[in-house]
mmCIF file with all atom_site columns, C-alpha atoms in Angstrom:
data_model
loop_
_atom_site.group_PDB
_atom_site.id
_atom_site.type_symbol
_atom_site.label_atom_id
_atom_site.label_alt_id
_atom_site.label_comp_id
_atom_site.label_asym_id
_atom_site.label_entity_id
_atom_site.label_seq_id
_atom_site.pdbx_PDB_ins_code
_atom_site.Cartn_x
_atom_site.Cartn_y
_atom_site.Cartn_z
_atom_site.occupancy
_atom_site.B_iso_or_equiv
_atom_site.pdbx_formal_charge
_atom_site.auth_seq_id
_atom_site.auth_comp_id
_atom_site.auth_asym_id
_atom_site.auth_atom_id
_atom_site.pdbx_PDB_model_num
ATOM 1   C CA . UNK A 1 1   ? 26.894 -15.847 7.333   1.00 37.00 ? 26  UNK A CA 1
ATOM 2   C CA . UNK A 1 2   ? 26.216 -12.370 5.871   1.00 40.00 ? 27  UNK A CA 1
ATOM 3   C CA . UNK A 1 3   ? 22.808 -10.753 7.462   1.00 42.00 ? 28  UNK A CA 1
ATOM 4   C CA . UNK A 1 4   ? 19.791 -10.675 5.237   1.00 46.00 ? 29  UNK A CA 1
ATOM 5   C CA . UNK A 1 5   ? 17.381 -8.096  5.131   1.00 51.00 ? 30  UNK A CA 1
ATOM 6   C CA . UNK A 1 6   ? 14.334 -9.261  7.603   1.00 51.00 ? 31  UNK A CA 1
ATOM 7   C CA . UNK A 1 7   ? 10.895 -8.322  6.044   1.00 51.00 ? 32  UNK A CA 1
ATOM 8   C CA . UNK A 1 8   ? 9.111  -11.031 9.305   1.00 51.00 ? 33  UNK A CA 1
ATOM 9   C CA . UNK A 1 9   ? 6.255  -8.221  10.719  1.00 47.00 ? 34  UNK A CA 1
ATOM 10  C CA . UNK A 1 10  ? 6.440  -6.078  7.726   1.00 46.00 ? 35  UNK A CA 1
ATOM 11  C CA . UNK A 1 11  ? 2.581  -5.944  6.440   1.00 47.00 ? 36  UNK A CA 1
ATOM 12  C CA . UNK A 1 12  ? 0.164  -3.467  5.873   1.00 44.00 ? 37  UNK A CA 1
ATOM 13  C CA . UNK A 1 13  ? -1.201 -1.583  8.751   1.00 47.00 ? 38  UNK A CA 1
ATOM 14  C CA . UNK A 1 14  ? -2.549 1.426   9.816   1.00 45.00 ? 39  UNK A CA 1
ATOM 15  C CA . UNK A 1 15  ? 0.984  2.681   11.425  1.00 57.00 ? 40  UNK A CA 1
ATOM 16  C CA . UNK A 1 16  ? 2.208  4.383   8.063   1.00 82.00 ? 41  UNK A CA 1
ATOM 17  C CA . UNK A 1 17  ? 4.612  3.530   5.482   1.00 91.00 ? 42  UNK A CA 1
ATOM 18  C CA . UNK A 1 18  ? 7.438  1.286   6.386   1.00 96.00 ? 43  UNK A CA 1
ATOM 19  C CA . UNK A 1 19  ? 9.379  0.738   2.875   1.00 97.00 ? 44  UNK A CA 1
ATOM 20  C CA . UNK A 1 20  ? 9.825  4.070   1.260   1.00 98.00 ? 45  UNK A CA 1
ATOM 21  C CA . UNK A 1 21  ? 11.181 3.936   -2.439  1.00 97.00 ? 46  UNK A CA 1
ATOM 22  C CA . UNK A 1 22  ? 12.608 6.717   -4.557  1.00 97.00 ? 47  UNK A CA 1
ATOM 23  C CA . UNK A 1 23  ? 14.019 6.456   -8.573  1.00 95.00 ? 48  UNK A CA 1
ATOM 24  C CA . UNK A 1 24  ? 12.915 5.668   -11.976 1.00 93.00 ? 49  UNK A CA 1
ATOM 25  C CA . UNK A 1 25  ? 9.084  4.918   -13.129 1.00 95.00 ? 50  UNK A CA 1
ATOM 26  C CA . UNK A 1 26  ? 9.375  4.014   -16.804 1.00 95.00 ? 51  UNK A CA 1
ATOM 27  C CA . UNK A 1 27  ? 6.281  2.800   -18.759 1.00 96.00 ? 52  UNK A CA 1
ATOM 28  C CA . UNK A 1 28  ? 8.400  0.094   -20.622 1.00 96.00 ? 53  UNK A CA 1
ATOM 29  C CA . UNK A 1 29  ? 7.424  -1.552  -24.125 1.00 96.00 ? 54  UNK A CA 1
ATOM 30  C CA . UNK A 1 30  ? 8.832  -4.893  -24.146 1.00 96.00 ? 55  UNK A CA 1
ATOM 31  C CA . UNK A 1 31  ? 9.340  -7.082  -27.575 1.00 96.00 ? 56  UNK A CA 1
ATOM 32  C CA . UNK A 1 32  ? 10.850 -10.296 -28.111 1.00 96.00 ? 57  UNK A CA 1
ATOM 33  C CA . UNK A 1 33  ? 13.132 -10.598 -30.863 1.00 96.00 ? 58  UNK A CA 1
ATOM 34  C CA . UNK A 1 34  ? 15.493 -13.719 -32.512 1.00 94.00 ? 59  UNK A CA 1
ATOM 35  C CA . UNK A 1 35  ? 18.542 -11.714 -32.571 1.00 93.00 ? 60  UNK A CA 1
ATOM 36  C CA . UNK A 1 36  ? 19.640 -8.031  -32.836 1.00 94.00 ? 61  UNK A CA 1
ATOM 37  C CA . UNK A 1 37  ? 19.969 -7.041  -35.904 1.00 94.00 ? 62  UNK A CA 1
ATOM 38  C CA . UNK A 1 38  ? 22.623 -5.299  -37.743 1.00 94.00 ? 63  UNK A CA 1
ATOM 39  C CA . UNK A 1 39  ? 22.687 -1.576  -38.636 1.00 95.00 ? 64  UNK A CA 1
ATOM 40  C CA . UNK A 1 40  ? 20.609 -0.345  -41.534 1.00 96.00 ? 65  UNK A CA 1
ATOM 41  C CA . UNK A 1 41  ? 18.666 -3.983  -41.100 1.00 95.00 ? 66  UNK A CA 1
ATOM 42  C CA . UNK A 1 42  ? 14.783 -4.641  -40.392 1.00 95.00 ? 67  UNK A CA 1
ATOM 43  C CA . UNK A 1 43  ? 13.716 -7.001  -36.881 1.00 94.00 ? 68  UNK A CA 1
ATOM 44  C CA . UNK A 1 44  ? 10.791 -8.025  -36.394 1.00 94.00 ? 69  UNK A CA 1
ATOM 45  C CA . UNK A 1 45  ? 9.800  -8.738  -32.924 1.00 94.00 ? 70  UNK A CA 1
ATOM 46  C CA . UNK A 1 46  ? 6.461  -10.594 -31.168 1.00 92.00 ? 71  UNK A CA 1
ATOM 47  C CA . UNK A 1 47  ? 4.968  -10.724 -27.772 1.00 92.00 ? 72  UNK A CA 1
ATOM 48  C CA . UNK A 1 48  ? 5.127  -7.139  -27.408 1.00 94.00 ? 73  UNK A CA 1
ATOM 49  C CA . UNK A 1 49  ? 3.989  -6.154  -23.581 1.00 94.00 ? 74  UNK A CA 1
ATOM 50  C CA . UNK A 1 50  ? 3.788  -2.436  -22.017 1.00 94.00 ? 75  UNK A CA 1
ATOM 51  C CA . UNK A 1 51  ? 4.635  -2.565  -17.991 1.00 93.00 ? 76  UNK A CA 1
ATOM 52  C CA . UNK A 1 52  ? 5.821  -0.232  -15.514 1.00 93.00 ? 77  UNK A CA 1
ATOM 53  C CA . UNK A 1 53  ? 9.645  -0.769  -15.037 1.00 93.00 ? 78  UNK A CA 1
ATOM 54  C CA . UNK A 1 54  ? 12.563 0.788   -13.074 1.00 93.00 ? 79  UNK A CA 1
ATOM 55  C CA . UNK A 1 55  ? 14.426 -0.679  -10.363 1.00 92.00 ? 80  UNK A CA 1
ATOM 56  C CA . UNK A 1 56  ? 12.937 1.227   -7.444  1.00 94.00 ? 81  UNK A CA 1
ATOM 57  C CA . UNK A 1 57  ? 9.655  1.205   -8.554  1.00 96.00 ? 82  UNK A CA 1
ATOM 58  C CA . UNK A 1 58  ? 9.756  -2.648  -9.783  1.00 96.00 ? 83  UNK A CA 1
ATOM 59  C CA . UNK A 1 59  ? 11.041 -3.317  -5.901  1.00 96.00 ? 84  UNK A CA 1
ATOM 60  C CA . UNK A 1 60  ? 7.907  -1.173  -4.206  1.00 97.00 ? 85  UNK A CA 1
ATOM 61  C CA . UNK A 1 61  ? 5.449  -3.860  -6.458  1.00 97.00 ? 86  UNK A CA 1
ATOM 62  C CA . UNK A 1 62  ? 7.126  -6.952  -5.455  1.00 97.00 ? 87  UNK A CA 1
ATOM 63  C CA . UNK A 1 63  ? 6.856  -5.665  -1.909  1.00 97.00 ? 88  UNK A CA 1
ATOM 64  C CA . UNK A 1 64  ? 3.308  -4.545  -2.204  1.00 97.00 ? 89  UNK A CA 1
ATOM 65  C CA . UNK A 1 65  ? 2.048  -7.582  -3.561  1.00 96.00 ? 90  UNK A CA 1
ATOM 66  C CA . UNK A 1 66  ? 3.864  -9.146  -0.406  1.00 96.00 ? 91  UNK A CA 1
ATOM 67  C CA . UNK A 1 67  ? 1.591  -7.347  1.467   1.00 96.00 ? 92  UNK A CA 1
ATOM 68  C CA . UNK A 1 68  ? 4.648  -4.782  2.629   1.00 96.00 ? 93  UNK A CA 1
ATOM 69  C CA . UNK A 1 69  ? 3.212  -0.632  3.162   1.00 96.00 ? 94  UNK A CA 1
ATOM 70  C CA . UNK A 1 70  ? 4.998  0.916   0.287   1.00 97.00 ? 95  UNK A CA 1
ATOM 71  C CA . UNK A 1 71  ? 5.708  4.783   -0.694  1.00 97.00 ? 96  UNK A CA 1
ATOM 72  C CA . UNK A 1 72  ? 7.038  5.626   -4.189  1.00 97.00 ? 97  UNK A CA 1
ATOM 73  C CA . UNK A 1 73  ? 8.891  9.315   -5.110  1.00 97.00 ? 98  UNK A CA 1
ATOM 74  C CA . UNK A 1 74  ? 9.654  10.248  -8.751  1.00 97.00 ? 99  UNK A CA 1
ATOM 75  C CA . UNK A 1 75  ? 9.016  12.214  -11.230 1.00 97.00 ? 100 UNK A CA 1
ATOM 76  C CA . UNK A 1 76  ? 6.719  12.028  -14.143 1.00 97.00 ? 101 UNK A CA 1
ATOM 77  C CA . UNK A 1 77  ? 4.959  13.824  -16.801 1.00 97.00 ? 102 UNK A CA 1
ATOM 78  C CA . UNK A 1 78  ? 1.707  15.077  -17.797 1.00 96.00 ? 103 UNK A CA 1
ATOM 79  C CA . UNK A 1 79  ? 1.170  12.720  -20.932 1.00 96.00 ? 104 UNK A CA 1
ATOM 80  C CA . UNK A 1 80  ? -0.641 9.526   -21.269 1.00 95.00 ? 105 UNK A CA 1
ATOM 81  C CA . UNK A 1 81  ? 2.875  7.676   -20.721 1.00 95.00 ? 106 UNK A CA 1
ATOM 82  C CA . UNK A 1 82  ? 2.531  9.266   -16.921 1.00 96.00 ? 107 UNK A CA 1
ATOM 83  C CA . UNK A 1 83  ? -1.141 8.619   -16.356 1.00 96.00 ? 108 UNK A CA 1
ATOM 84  C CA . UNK A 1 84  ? -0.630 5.047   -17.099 1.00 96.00 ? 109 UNK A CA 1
ATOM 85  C CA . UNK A 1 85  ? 2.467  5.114   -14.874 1.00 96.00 ? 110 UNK A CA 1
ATOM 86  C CA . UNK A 1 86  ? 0.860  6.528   -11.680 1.00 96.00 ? 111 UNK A CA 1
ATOM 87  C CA . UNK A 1 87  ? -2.369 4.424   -12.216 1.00 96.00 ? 112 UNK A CA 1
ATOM 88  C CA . UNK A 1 88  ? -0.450 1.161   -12.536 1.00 95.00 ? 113 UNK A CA 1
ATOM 89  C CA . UNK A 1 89  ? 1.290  2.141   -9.249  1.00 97.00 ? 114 UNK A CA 1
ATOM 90  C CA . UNK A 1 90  ? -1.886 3.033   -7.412  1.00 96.00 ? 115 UNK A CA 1
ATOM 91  C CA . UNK A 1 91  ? -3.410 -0.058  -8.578  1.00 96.00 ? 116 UNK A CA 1
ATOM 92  C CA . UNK A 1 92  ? -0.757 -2.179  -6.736  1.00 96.00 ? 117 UNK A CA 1
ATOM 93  C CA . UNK A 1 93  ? -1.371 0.004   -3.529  1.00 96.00 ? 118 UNK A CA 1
ATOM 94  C CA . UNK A 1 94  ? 1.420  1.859   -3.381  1.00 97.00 ? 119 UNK A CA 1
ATOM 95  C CA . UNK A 1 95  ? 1.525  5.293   -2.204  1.00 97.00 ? 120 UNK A CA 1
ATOM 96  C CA . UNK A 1 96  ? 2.584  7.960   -4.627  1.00 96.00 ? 121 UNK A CA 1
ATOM 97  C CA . UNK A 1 97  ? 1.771  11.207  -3.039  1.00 95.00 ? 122 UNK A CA 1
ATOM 98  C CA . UNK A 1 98  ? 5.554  11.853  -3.757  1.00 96.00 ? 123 UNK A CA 1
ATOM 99  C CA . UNK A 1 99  ? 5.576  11.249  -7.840  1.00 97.00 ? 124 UNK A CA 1
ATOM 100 C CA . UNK A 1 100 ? 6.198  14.791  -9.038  1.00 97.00 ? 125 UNK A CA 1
ATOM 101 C CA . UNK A 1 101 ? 4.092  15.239  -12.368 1.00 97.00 ? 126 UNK A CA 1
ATOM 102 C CA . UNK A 1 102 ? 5.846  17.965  -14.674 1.00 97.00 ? 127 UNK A CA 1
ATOM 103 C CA . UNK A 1 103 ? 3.487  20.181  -16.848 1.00 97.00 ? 128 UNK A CA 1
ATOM 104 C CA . UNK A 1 104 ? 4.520  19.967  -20.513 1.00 96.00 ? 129 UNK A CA 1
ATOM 105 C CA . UNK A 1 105 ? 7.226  17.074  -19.409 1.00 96.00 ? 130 UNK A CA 1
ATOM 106 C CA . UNK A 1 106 ? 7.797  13.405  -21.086 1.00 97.00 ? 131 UNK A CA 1
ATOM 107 C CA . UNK A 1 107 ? 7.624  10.509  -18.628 1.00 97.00 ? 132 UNK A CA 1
ATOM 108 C CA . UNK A 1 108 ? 10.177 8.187   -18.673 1.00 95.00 ? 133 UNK A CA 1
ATOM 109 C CA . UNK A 1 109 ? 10.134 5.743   -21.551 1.00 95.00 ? 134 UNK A CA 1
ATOM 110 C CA . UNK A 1 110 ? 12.186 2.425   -22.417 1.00 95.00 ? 135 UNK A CA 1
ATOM 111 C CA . UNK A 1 111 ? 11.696 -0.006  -25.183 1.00 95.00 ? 136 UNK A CA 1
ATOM 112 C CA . UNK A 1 112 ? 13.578 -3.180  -24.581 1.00 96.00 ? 137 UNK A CA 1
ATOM 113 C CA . UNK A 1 113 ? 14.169 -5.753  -27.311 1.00 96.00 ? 138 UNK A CA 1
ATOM 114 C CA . UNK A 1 114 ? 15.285 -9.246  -25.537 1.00 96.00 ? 139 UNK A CA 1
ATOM 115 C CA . UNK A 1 115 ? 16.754 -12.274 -27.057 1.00 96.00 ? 140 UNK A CA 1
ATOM 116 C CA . UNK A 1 116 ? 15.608 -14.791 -24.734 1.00 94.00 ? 141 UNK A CA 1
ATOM 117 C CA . UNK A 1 117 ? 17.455 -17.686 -26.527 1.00 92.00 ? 142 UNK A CA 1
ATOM 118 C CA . UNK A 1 118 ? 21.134 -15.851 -25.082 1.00 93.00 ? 143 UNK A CA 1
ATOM 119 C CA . UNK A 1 119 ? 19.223 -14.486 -21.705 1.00 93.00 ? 144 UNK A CA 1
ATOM 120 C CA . UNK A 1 120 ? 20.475 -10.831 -23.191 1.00 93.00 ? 145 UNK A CA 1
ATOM 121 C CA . UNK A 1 121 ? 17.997 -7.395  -23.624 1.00 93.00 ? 146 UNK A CA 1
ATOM 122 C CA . UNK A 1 122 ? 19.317 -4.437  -24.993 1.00 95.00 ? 147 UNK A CA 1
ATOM 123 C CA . UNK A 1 123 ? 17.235 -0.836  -23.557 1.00 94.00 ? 148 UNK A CA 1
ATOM 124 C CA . UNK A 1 124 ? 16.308 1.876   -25.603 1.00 95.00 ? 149 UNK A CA 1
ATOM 125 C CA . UNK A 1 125 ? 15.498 4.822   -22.989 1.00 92.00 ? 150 UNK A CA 1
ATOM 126 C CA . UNK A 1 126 ? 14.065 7.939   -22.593 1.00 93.00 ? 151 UNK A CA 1
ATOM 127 C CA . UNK A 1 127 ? 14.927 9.892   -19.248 1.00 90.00 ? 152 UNK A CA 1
ATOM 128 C CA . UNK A 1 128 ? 11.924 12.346  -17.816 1.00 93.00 ? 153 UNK A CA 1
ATOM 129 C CA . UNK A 1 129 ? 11.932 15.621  -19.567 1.00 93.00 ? 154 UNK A CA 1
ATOM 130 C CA . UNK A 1 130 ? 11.256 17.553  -16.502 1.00 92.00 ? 155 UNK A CA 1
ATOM 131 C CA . UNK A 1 131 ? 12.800 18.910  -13.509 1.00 95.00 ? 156 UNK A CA 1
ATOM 132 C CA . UNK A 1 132 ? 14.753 16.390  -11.749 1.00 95.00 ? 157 UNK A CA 1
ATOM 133 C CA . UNK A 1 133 ? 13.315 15.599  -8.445  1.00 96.00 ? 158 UNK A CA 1
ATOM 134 C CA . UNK A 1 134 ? 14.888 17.833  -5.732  1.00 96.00 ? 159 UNK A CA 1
ATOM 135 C CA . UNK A 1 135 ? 15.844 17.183  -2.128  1.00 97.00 ? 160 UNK A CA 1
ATOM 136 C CA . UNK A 1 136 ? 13.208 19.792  -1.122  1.00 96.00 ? 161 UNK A CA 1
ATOM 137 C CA . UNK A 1 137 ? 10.252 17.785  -2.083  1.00 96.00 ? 162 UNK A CA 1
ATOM 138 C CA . UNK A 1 138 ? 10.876 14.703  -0.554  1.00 97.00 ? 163 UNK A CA 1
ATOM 139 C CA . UNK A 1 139 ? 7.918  14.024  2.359   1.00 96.00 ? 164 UNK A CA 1
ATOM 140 C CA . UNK A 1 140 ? 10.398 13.977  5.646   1.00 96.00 ? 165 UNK A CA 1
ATOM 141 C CA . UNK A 1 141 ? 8.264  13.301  7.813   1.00 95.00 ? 166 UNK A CA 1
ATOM 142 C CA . UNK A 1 142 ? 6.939  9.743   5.756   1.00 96.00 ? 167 UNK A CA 1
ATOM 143 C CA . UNK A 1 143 ? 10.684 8.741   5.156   1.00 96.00 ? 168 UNK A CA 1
ATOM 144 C CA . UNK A 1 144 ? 11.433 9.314   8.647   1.00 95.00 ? 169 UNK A CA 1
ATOM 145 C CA . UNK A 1 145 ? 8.938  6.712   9.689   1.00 95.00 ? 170 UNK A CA 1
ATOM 146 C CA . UNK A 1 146 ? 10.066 4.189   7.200   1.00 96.00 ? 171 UNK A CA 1
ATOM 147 C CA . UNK A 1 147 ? 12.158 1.035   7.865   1.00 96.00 ? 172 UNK A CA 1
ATOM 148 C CA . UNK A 1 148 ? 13.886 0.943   4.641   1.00 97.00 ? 173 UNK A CA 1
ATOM 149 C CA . UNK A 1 149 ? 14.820 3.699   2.244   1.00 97.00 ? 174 UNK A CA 1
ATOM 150 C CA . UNK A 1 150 ? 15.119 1.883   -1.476  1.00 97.00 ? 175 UNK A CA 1
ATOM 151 C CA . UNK A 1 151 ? 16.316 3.682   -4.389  1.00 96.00 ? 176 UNK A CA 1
ATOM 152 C CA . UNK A 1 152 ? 18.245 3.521   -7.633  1.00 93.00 ? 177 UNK A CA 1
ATOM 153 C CA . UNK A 1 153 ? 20.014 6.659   -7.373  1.00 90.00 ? 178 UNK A CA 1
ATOM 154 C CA . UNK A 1 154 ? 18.608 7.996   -10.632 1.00 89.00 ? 179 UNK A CA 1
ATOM 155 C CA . UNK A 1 155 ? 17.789 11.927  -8.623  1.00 93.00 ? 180 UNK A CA 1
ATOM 156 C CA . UNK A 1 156 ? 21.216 11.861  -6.838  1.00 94.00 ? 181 UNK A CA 1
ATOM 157 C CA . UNK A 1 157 ? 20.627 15.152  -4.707  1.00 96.00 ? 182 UNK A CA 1
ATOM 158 C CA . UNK A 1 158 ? 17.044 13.537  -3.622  1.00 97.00 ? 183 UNK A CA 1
ATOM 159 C CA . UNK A 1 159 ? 18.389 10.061  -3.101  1.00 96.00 ? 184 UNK A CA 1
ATOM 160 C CA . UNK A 1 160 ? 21.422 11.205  -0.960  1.00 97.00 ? 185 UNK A CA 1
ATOM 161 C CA . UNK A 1 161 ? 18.822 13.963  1.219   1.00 97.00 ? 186 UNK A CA 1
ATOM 162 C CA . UNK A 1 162 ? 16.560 10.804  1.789   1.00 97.00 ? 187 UNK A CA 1
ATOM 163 C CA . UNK A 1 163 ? 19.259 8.147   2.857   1.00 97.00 ? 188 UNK A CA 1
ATOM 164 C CA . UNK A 1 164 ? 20.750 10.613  5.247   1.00 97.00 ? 189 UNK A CA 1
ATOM 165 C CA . UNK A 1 165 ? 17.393 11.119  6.890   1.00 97.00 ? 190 UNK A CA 1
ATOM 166 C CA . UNK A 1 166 ? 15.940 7.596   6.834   1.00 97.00 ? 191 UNK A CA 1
ATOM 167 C CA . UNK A 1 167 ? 19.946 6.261   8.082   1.00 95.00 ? 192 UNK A CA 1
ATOM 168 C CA . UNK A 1 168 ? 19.744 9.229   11.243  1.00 96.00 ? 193 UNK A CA 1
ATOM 169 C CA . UNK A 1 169 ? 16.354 7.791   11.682  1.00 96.00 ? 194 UNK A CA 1
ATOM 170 C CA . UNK A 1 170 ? 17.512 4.284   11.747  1.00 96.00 ? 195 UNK A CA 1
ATOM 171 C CA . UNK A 1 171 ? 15.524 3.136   8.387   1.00 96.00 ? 196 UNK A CA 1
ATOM 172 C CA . UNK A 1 172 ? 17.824 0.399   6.517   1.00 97.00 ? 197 UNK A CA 1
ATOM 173 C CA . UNK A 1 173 ? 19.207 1.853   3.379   1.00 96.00 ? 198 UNK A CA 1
ATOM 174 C CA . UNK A 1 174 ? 19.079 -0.496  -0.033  1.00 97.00 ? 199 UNK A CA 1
ATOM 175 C CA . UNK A 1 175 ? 20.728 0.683   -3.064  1.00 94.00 ? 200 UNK A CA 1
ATOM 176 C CA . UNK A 1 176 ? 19.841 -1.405  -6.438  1.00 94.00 ? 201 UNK A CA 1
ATOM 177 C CA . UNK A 1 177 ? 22.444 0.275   -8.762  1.00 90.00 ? 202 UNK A CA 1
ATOM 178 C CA . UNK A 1 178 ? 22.401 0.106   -12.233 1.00 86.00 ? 203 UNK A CA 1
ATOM 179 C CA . UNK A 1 179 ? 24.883 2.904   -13.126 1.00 86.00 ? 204 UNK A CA 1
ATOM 180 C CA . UNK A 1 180 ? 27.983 4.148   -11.709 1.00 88.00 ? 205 UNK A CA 1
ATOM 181 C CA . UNK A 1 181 ? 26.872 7.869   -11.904 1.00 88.00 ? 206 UNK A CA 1
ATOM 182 C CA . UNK A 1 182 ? 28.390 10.848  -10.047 1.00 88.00 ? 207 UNK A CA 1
ATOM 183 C CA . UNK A 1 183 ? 27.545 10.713  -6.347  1.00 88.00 ? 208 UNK A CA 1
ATOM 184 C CA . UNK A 1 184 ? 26.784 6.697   -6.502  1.00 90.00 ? 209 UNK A CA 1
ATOM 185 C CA . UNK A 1 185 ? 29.679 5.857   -4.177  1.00 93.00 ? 210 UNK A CA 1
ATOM 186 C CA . UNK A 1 186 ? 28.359 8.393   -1.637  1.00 94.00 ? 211 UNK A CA 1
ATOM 187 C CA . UNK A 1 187 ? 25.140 6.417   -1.613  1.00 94.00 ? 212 UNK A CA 1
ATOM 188 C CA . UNK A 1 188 ? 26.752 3.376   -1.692  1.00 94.00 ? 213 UNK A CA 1
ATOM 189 C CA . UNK A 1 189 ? 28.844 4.369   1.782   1.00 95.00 ? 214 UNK A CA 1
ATOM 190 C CA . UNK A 1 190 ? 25.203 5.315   3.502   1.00 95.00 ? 215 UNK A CA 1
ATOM 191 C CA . UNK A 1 191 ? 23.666 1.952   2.263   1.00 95.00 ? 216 UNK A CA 1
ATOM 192 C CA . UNK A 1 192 ? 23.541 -1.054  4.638   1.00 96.00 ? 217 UNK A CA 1
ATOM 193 C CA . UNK A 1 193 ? 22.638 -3.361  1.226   1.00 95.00 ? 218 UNK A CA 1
ATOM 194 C CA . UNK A 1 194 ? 23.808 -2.486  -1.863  1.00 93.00 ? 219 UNK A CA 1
ATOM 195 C CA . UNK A 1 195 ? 23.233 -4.408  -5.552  1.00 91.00 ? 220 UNK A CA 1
ATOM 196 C CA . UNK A 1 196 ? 24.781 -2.974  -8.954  1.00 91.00 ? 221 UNK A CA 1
ATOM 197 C CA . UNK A 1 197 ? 24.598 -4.332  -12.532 1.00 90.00 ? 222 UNK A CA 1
ATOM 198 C CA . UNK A 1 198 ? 27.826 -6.266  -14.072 1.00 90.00 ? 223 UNK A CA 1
ATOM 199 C CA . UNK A 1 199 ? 28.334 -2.725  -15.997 1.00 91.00 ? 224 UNK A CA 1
ATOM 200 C CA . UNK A 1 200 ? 28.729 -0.866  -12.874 1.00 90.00 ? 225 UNK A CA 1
ATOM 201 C CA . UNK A 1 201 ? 31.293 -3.385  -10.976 1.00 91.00 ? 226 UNK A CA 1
ATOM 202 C CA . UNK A 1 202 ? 33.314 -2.797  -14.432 1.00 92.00 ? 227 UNK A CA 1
ATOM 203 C CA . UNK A 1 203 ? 33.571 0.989   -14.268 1.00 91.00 ? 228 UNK A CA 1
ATOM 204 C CA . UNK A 1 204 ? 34.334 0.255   -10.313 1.00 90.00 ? 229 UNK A CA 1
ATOM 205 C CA . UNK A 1 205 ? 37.252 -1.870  -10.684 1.00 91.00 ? 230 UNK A CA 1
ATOM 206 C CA . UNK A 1 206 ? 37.579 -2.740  -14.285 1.00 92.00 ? 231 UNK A CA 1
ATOM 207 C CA . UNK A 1 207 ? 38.648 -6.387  -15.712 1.00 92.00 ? 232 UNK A CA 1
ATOM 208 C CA . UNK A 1 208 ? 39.428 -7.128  -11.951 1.00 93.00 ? 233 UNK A CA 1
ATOM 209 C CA . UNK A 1 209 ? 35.908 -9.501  -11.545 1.00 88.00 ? 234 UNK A CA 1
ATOM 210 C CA . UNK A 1 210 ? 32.674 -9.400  -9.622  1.00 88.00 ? 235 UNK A CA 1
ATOM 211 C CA . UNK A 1 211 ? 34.592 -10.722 -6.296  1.00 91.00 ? 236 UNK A CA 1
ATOM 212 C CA . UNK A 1 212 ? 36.922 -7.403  -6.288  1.00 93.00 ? 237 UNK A CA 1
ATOM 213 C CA . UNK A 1 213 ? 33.901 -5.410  -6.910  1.00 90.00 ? 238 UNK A CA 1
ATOM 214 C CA . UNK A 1 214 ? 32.374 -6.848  -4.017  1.00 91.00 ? 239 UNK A CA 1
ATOM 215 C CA . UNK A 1 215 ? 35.598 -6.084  -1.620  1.00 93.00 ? 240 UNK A CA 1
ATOM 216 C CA . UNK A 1 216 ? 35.430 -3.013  -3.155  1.00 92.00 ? 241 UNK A CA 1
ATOM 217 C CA . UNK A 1 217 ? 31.970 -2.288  -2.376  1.00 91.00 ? 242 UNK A CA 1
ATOM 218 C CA . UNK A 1 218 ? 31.999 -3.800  0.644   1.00 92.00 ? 243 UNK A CA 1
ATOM 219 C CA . UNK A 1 219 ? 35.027 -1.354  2.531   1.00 93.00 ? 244 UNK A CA 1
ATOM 220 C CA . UNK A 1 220 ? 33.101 1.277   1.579   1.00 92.00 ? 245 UNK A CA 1
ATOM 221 C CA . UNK A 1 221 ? 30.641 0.238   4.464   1.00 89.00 ? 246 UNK A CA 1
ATOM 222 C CA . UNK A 1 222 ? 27.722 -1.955  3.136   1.00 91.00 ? 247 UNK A CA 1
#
């Protein structure tokens, strides 16, 4: 049987953070719609909702709520998209001394219209505006302490810099993958669990099937 990842004894505590997260923080508008439409048509949608979103960050809320000591890093802007961001991860109790905030930048945005009757969602997104997150403001000394390192591998150079030091600390390393970007098989080779999207086990090994993207994955050392 393949080992699972073992959250028995992780709650919170005074001894620090122990699941450190690092990647995307959208502020997602989410609308439910019949069908998508073709071009140059009108859709109208209902049961619009506005949530945070983003793999990594999505992860450190489920965990929180778990009662699991969680740290976010990202990157945000200084608009009311951000504010609501950062206040909806503070609410949950999650640390976020690392969220950079850019001055004059756009927080990440998504609008997602979902067809529940076919279980399919199609994303509209907007990237951060501002500087990416770099390696050199990523708290060490907090990731260090951590037992897992959890990230999406949106800020490559920053999500490489912190698996290296959580793995030489002996945190566990999670990748949740959604992309195959440049520098995602690197992370992939530090991470001792590692999830991708159907799109990204296509641009791995094409037509081949999910079971040849997971041999694939898996002799690169998950």
């Amino acid at each position: 049987m393949s080992p699972v990842l073992n959250l028995e004894g992780f709650v919170m505590d005074a001894n620090g953070i122990q699941v450190y997260g690092l990647g995307q923080c959208p502020l997602d508008y989410l609308g439910r719609i019949q069908s998508y439409p073709p071009p140059d048509a009108k859709c109208e949608f209902t049961d619009l909702t506005m949530e945070g979103g983003g793999p990594a960050a999505t992860a450190m809320v489920a965990l929180s709520r778990w009662g699991v000591s969680c740290a976010f890093a990202g990157v945000i802007g200084d608009d009311a998209f951000g504010d609501r961001i950062i206040a909806s991860l503070r609410d949950e109790g999650i640390d976020t001394t690392g969220v950079a905030v850019r001055p004059g930048g756009a927080s990440q945005f998504a609008f997602i219209a979902a067809e529940p009757d076919t279980a399919r969602r199609t994303i509209f997104w907007r990237r951060p505006t501002g500087a990416v997150l770099s390696a050199g403001e990523l708290d060490y000394e907090m990731i260090r302490r951590a037992k897992v390192i959890h990230t999406d591998g949106l800020f490559i150079e920053a999500c490489l810099a912190a698996c290296r030091a959580g793995r030489d600390a002996g945190a566990q390393i999670v990748l949740d993958a959604g992309t195959l970007r440049e520098g995602m098989l690197e992370l992939v080779r530090l991470s001792d669990y590692c999830m991708v999207s159907q799109p990204f086990a296509h641009s791995l090994v094409g037509d081949k099937g999910p079971v040849e993207a997971c041999r694939r994955l898996k002799s690169l050392g998950p």
